[in-house]
Amino acid sequence: MSLLSVAAFIYYIHHVAQSIRAVVILTRIGKEARASLEQMYPEGLGEDTEEAHTQRPQGHPSLVIPSAGNSGVLVAVDEQQLLTCAQEARITLALVPMMGDFVPHGSPLFEVWGDGACLNAKHLQEALQIAPERTIHQDTAFGFRQLVDIAERALSPGINDPTTAVQAIDQLHDLLRRMVRQRFPAPARRDETGALRMICPRPSWDSYVRLALDEVRQYGEGSIQVTRRLRSLLEDLLQVAPAFRREELERQLALLEARSAIRRGEQPPDTLGRVRGPAAGAPRRSAEGSPRPSTH
């Protein structure tokens, strides 16, 4: 009996030691993010020629419904229930926070265009799940966030582990390659008459690319290993990306080459000036939801 106990203890110690290895954690996060991707982007490969955009109704909303519950992070949305509520009230309903956003008590939760007198605010709020922290189930961007965080920690001066950062980039590369030709669900939902009934904000392809690469590029610019891996990622994606998804990849590659040239004491390539980025100072919505000023 004592031998069995010792063997079980040794196995337990070995299992724990293996489970906290960086590569095991990164692989698990990548697997969870891929499962979320398959659930949230189920249409498969498509022939889209442009990103899905939604024209919001003209004018200011007639009603803004604030969050009435506890503060927390938006982790799940029942879009069908929201659509049903909007159809029954014959209004256009827009969800304000994006998946993964923190929702303070009393902050705007929904915007309404039309007569919202018949709208049941309680039913709307029941269609949302607010939790203390983000989860990856409906929030694919959270998988990206975790991978980027691990890469950043690995590249911090106190750790200086570019190999782990590259392993995180490997997982980001796999996710982006799966997404690059994927159809992104449109933010708008319409009824059978074609009337706009609901708008749910979603991350764009560009915002996923920025989330995956901006911070890693900044933290890893002094590492030849990381810079080389990022260049390989971008060159590979440019080989398979449709035309309407190449611009952000080209911008990222130009930024990478410019920083590398500066570190070598050389003049940055003039390709950087020809790559159009987000308008200077214009707010943009990241894959993590919150409107953020452009950093480039």
Coordinates of C-alpha atoms in Angstrom, one line a residue, residues 7-21:
A7 CA 4.1 5.9 -6.8
A8 CA 0.8 7.9 -6.9
F9 CA 2.6 10.8 -5.3
I10 CA 5.5 10.7 -7.8
Y11 CA 3.0 10.5 -10.7
Y12 CA 1.1 13.5 -9.3
I13 CA 4.3 15.6 -8.9
H14 CA 5.3 14.7 -12.5
H15 CA 1.9 15.5 -13.9
V16 CA 1.8 18.9 -12.1
A17 CA 5.3 19.7 -13.4
Q18 CA 4.3 18.8 -16.9
S19 CA 1.0 20.7 -16.8
I20 CA 2.7 24.0 -15.9
R21 CA 5.2 24.0 -18.7

